[in-house]
PDB file of C-alpha atoms in Angstrom:
ATOM      1  CA  UNK A   8      42.786  17.622-128.956  1.00 59.00           C
ATOM      2  CA  UNK A   9      44.605  14.282-129.186  1.00 58.00           C
ATOM      3  CA  UNK A  10      43.457  11.388-127.067  1.00 54.00           C
ATOM      4  CA  UNK A  11      45.789  10.445-124.220  1.00 60.00           C
ATOM      5  CA  UNK A  12      47.948   7.392-124.936  1.00 64.00           C
ATOM      6  CA  UNK A  13      46.541   4.047-123.881  1.00 76.00           C
ATOM      7  CA  UNK A  14      48.534   2.506-121.059  1.00 87.00           C
ATOM      8  CA  UNK A  15      48.642  -1.076-119.849  1.00 93.00           C
ATOM      9  CA  UNK A  16      46.612  -1.401-116.694  1.00 97.00           C
ATOM     10  CA  UNK A  17      48.070  -2.949-113.531  1.00 98.00           C
ATOM     11  CA  UNK A  18      46.622  -3.779-110.133  1.00 98.00           C
ATOM     12  CA  UNK A  19      48.399  -3.083-106.847  1.00 97.00           C
ATOM     13  CA  UNK A  20      46.900  -4.934-103.878  1.00 95.00           C
ATOM     14  CA  UNK A  21      49.535  -4.034-101.285  1.00 90.00           C
ATOM     15  CA  UNK A  22      50.490  -0.642 -99.869  1.00 90.00           C
ATOM     16  CA  UNK A  23      53.541   0.782-101.661  1.00 90.00           C
ATOM     17  CA  UNK A  24      55.429   4.017-101.187  1.00 90.00           C
ATOM     18  CA  UNK A  25      54.268   7.080-103.100  1.00 93.00           C
ATOM     19  CA  UNK A  26      57.536   6.964-105.058  1.00 93.00           C
ATOM     20  CA  UNK A  27      56.836   3.381-106.159  1.00 93.00           C
ATOM     21  CA  UNK A  28      53.276   4.256-107.231  1.00 95.00           C
ATOM     22  CA  UNK A  29      54.566   7.289-109.137  1.00 96.00           C
ATOM     23  CA  UNK A  30      57.178   5.117-110.885  1.00 95.00           C
ATOM     24  CA  UNK A  31      54.499   2.620-111.929  1.00 96.00           C
ATOM     25  CA  UNK A  32      52.360   5.528-113.148  1.00 96.00           C
ATOM     26  CA  UNK A  33      55.115   6.483-115.593  1.00 94.00           C
ATOM     27  CA  UNK A  34      54.394   3.306-117.564  1.00 95.00           C
ATOM     28  CA  UNK A  35      50.950   2.082-116.556  1.00 96.00           C
ATOM     29  CA  UNK A  36      47.454   2.960-115.527  1.00 96.00           C
ATOM     30  CA  UNK A  37      47.544   1.895-111.866  1.00 97.00           C
ATOM     31  CA  UNK A  38      44.524   0.638-109.942  1.00 97.00           C
ATOM     32  CA  UNK A  39      44.959   0.479-106.168  1.00 97.00           C
ATOM     33  CA  UNK A  40      43.019  -1.988-104.020  1.00 96.00           C
ATOM     34  CA  UNK A  41      45.193  -1.786-100.935  1.00 94.00           C
ATOM     35  CA  UNK A  42      42.392  -1.470 -98.376  1.00 93.00           C
ATOM     36  CA  UNK A  43      40.111  -4.162 -99.778  1.00 93.00           C
ATOM     37  CA  UNK A  44      39.900  -7.580 -98.153  1.00 95.00           C
ATOM     38  CA  UNK A  45      41.387 -10.469-100.128  1.00 96.00           C
ATOM     39  CA  UNK A  46      38.671 -11.478-102.603  1.00 97.00           C
ATOM     40  CA  UNK A  47      37.467 -14.900-103.585  1.00 96.00           C
ATOM     41  CA  UNK A  48      38.429 -16.327-106.951  1.00 96.00           C
ATOM     42  CA  UNK A  49      35.518 -14.838-108.925  1.00 97.00           C
ATOM     43  CA  UNK A  50      36.013 -11.351-107.509  1.00 97.00           C
ATOM     44  CA  UNK A  51      39.780 -11.528-108.091  1.00 98.00           C
ATOM     45  CA  UNK A  52      39.112 -12.411-111.739  1.00 98.00           C
ATOM     46  CA  UNK A  53      36.830  -9.361-111.905  1.00 98.00           C
ATOM     47  CA  UNK A  54      39.560  -7.152-110.392  1.00 98.00           C
ATOM     48  CA  UNK A  55      42.112  -8.472-112.908  1.00 98.00           C
ATOM     49  CA  UNK A  56      40.009  -8.237-116.073  1.00 96.00           C
ATOM     50  CA  UNK A  57      42.098  -6.396-118.661  1.00 95.00           C
ATOM     51  CA  UNK A  58      45.074  -6.054-116.309  1.00 97.00           C
ATOM     52  CA  UNK A  59      48.548  -6.800-117.663  1.00 97.00           C
ATOM     53  CA  UNK A  60      50.164  -7.171-114.239  1.00 97.00           C
ATOM     54  CA  UNK A  61      49.556  -7.407-110.516  1.00 98.00           C
ATOM     55  CA  UNK A  62      51.527  -6.825-107.329  1.00 96.00           C
ATOM     56  CA  UNK A  63      50.184  -9.057-104.568  1.00 95.00           C
ATOM     57  CA  UNK A  64      51.317 -11.189-101.652  1.00 91.00           C
ATOM     58  CA  UNK A  65      50.863 -14.846-100.760  1.00 92.00           C
ATOM     59  CA  UNK A  66      47.257 -14.344 -99.641  1.00 94.00           C
ATOM     60  CA  UNK A  67      46.340 -14.084-103.344  1.00 96.00           C
ATOM     61  CA  UNK A  68      46.243 -17.536-104.951  1.00 96.00           C
ATOM     62  CA  UNK A  69      47.174 -17.846-108.630  1.00 97.00           C
ATOM     63  CA  UNK A  70      46.263 -21.439-109.447  1.00 98.00           C
ATOM     64  CA  UNK A  71      45.652 -23.003-112.875  1.00 98.00           C
ATOM     65  CA  UNK A  72      41.886 -22.377-112.799  1.00 98.00           C
ATOM     66  CA  UNK A  73      42.350 -18.672-112.055  1.00 98.00           C
ATOM     67  CA  UNK A  74      45.186 -18.229-114.570  1.00 98.00           C
ATOM     68  CA  UNK A  75      43.015 -19.757-117.318  1.00 98.00           C
ATOM     69  CA  UNK A  76      40.445 -16.995-116.755  1.00 98.00           C
ATOM     70  CA  UNK A  77      42.971 -14.141-117.157  1.00 97.00           C
ATOM     71  CA  UNK A  78      44.037 -13.944-120.829  1.00 96.00           C
ATOM     72  CA  UNK A  79      45.495 -10.432-120.530  1.00 96.00           C
ATOM     73  CA  UNK A  80      47.674 -11.077-117.472  1.00 98.00           C
ATOM     74  CA  UNK A  81      51.414 -11.095-118.238  1.00 97.00           C
ATOM     75  CA  UNK A  82      53.066 -10.611-114.827  1.00 97.00           C
ATOM     76  CA  UNK A  83      52.476 -11.556-111.195  1.00 97.00           C
ATOM     77  CA  UNK A  84      54.907  -9.928-108.761  1.00 96.00           C
ATOM     78  CA  UNK A  85      54.769 -11.232-105.197  1.00 91.00           C
ATOM     79  CA  UNK A  86      55.593  -8.634-102.577  1.00 85.00           C
ATOM     80  CA  UNK A  87      56.727 -11.511-100.408  1.00 81.00           C
ATOM     81  CA  UNK A  88      59.654 -13.897-100.154  1.00 78.00           C
ATOM     82  CA  UNK A  89      57.504 -16.994-100.537  1.00 83.00           C
ATOM     83  CA  UNK A  90      55.677 -18.069-103.666  1.00 88.00           C
ATOM     84  CA  UNK A  91      53.601 -21.071-102.555  1.00 92.00           C
ATOM     85  CA  UNK A  92      50.556 -19.165-103.827  1.00 95.00           C
ATOM     86  CA  UNK A  93      51.785 -19.321-107.428  1.00 96.00           C
ATOM     87  CA  UNK A  94      51.171 -22.286-109.725  1.00 97.00           C
ATOM     88  CA  UNK A  95      54.416 -21.785-111.645  1.00 96.00           C
ATOM     89  CA  UNK A  96      53.571 -24.476-114.193  1.00 96.00           C
ATOM     90  CA  UNK A  97      50.256 -22.817-115.073  1.00 97.00           C
ATOM     91  CA  UNK A  98      51.802 -19.344-115.116  1.00 97.00           C
ATOM     92  CA  UNK A  99      54.635 -20.527-117.363  1.00 96.00           C
ATOM     93  CA  UNK A 100      52.253 -22.267-119.778  1.00 96.00           C
ATOM     94  CA  UNK A 101      50.231 -19.063-119.988  1.00 97.00           C
ATOM     95  CA  UNK A 102      53.363 -16.993-120.648  1.00 95.00           C
ATOM     96  CA  UNK A 103      52.999 -15.061-117.402  1.00 96.00           C
ATOM     97  CA  UNK A 104      56.217 -13.980-115.688  1.00 95.00           C
ATOM     98  CA  UNK A 105      56.300 -14.539-111.929  1.00 95.00           C
ATOM     99  CA  UNK A 106      58.663 -12.855-109.472  1.00 93.00           C
ATOM    100  CA  UNK A 107      59.075 -12.759-105.720  1.00 89.00           C
ATOM    101  CA  UNK A 108      61.268 -10.977-103.211  1.00 82.00           C
ATOM    102  CA  UNK A 109      64.020 -13.260-101.953  1.00 70.00           C
ATOM    103  CA  UNK A 110      64.967 -12.452 -98.395  1.00 55.00           C
ATOM    104  CA  UNK A 111      68.567 -12.868 -97.339  1.00 47.00           C
ATOM    105  CA  UNK A 112      69.235 -16.497 -96.328  1.00 43.00           C
ATOM    106  CA  UNK A 113      65.853 -17.536 -97.735  1.00 46.00           C
ATOM    107  CA  UNK A 114      65.209 -21.096 -98.830  1.00 44.00           C
ATOM    108  CA  UNK A 115      62.177 -19.973-100.831  1.00 45.00           C
ATOM    109  CA  UNK A 116      63.765 -19.857-104.284  1.00 45.00           C
ATOM    110  CA  UNK A 117      62.798 -22.417-106.886  1.00 45.00           C
ATOM    111  CA  UNK A 118      65.673 -24.834-107.557  1.00 42.00           C
ATOM    112  CA  UNK A 119      66.733 -25.361-111.144  1.00 42.00           C
ATOM    113  CA  UNK A 120      68.492 -23.683-113.994  1.00 40.00           C
ATOM    114  CA  UNK A 121      68.740 -19.919-113.992  1.00 39.00           C
ATOM    115  CA  UNK A 122      69.373 -17.667-116.920  1.00 40.00           C
ATOM    116  CA  UNK A 123      72.525 -15.581-116.772  1.00 39.00           C
ATOM    117  CA  UNK A 124      70.234 -12.593-117.247  1.00 40.00           C
ATOM    118  CA  UNK A 125      68.266 -13.299-114.050  1.00 41.00           C
ATOM    119  CA  UNK A 126      69.691 -11.485-111.052  1.00 44.00           C
ATOM    120  CA  UNK A 127      68.688 -12.129-107.473  1.00 44.00           C
ATOM    121  CA  UNK A 128      68.582  -9.285-105.035  1.00 53.00           C
ATOM    122  CA  UNK A 129      68.579 -10.280-101.388  1.00 52.00           C
ATOM    123  CA  UNK A 130      66.727  -8.114 -98.910  1.00 53.00           C
ATOM    124  CA  UNK A 131      67.298  -7.880 -95.209  1.00 53.00           C
ATOM    125  CA  UNK A 132      63.903  -8.129 -93.473  1.00 48.00           C
ATOM    126  CA  UNK A 133      64.817  -5.202 -91.190  1.00 52.00           C
ATOM    127  CA  UNK A 134      65.272  -2.958 -94.226  1.00 53.00           C
ATOM    128  CA  UNK A 135      62.276  -4.098 -96.225  1.00 54.00           C
ATOM    129  CA  UNK A 136      59.824  -1.269 -96.905  1.00 67.00           C
ATOM    130  CA  UNK A 137      61.262   1.090 -99.515  1.00 76.00           C
ATOM    131  CA  UNK A 138      63.790  -1.358-100.968  1.00 79.00           C
ATOM    132  CA  UNK A 139      61.083  -3.995-101.389  1.00 80.00           C
ATOM    133  CA  UNK A 140      58.696  -1.448-102.913  1.00 85.00           C
ATOM    134  CA  UNK A 141      61.370  -0.308-105.363  1.00 88.00           C
ATOM    135  CA  UNK A 142      62.343  -3.853-106.286  1.00 87.00           C
ATOM    136  CA  UNK A 143      58.825  -5.173-106.845  1.00 89.00           C
ATOM    137  CA  UNK A 144      57.981  -2.040-108.865  1.00 92.00           C
ATOM    138  CA  UNK A 145      60.988  -2.570-111.128  1.00 92.00           C
ATOM    139  CA  UNK A 146      60.117  -6.272-111.435  1.00 92.00           C
ATOM    140  CA  UNK A 147      56.656  -5.417-112.760  1.00 94.00           C
ATOM    141  CA  UNK A 148      57.996  -2.744-115.105  1.00 94.00           C
ATOM    142  CA  UNK A 149      60.611  -5.152-116.519  1.00 94.00           C
ATOM    143  CA  UNK A 150      58.162  -8.077-116.695  1.00 94.00           C
ATOM    144  CA  UNK A 151      55.951  -6.027-118.996  1.00 94.00           C
ATOM    145  CA  UNK A 152      58.819  -4.956-121.246  1.00 92.00           C
ATOM    146  CA  UNK A 153      59.689  -1.503-119.961  1.00 92.00           C
ATOM    147  CA  UNK A 154      62.617   0.095-118.138  1.00 89.00           C
ATOM    148  CA  UNK A 155      66.301  -0.689-118.265  1.00 85.00           C
ATOM    149  CA  UNK A 156      65.744  -4.388-117.499  1.00 86.00           C
ATOM    150  CA  UNK A 157      63.076  -4.724-120.178  1.00 87.00           C
ATOM    151  CA  UNK A 158      61.746  -8.309-120.404  1.00 84.00           C
ATOM    152  CA  UNK A 159      64.380  -9.493-117.900  1.00 85.00           C
ATOM    153  CA  UNK A 160      62.976  -8.885-114.414  1.00 89.00           C
ATOM    154  CA  UNK A 161      65.108  -9.614-111.384  1.00 83.00           C
ATOM    155  CA  UNK A 162      64.084 -12.532-109.201  1.00 85.00           C
ATOM    156  CA  UNK A 163      62.198 -14.270-112.025  1.00 90.00           C
ATOM    157  CA  UNK A 164      60.754 -17.557-110.783  1.00 90.00           C
ATOM    158  CA  UNK A 165      59.875 -19.058-114.176  1.00 91.00           C
ATOM    159  CA  UNK A 166      62.767 -18.353-116.500  1.00 86.00           C
ATOM    160  CA  UNK A 167      61.156 -20.646-119.078  1.00 87.00           C
ATOM    161  CA  UNK A 168      58.874 -17.783-120.101  1.00 87.00           C
ATOM    162  CA  UNK A 169      60.601 -16.413-123.168  1.00 69.00           C
ATOM    163  CA  UNK A 170      61.218 -12.718-123.390  1.00 68.00           C
ATOM    164  CA  UNK A 171      59.695 -10.791-126.247  1.00 63.00           C
ATOM    165  CA  UNK A 172      62.837  -8.945-127.292  1.00 58.00           C
ATOM    166  CA  UNK A 173      66.333  -9.977-128.272  1.00 56.00           C
ATOM    167  CA  UNK A 174      66.625 -13.504-126.893  1.00 55.00           C
TER     168      UNK A 174
END
């Protein structure tokens, strides 16, 4: 009997719809930690060992010291409109793509140059649950090189991170 294929492992720290979890499971081995309290830095590093991506919110801090301890991490997808928890310079230097969910009329986006390939989807806060789950799921899938937007996730905060395909 052949061994099952090895899948990238991702961590989901926020509750997502069953459809979103199933979609992630198409591409990745998914670890759920949705009921756990927000860990300290050392425990978060333990949770993320060997993980290629994570879906979190602004309670999870990704600063330079933490990023340096996560050599396998390639994507951080905030299930939140803000991104003050992300050290974008450190993430960019490490080659880690960072995304967030821009709410309609939000001032949270990073100013600067944007690739023509980066698309921003605006969400109405009253209609957030399934649309946000779907969007953040597709961001993680694309950030790790899968799906129709492979290597070009929507709502990319650090466009300086070069894709690993055609561009």
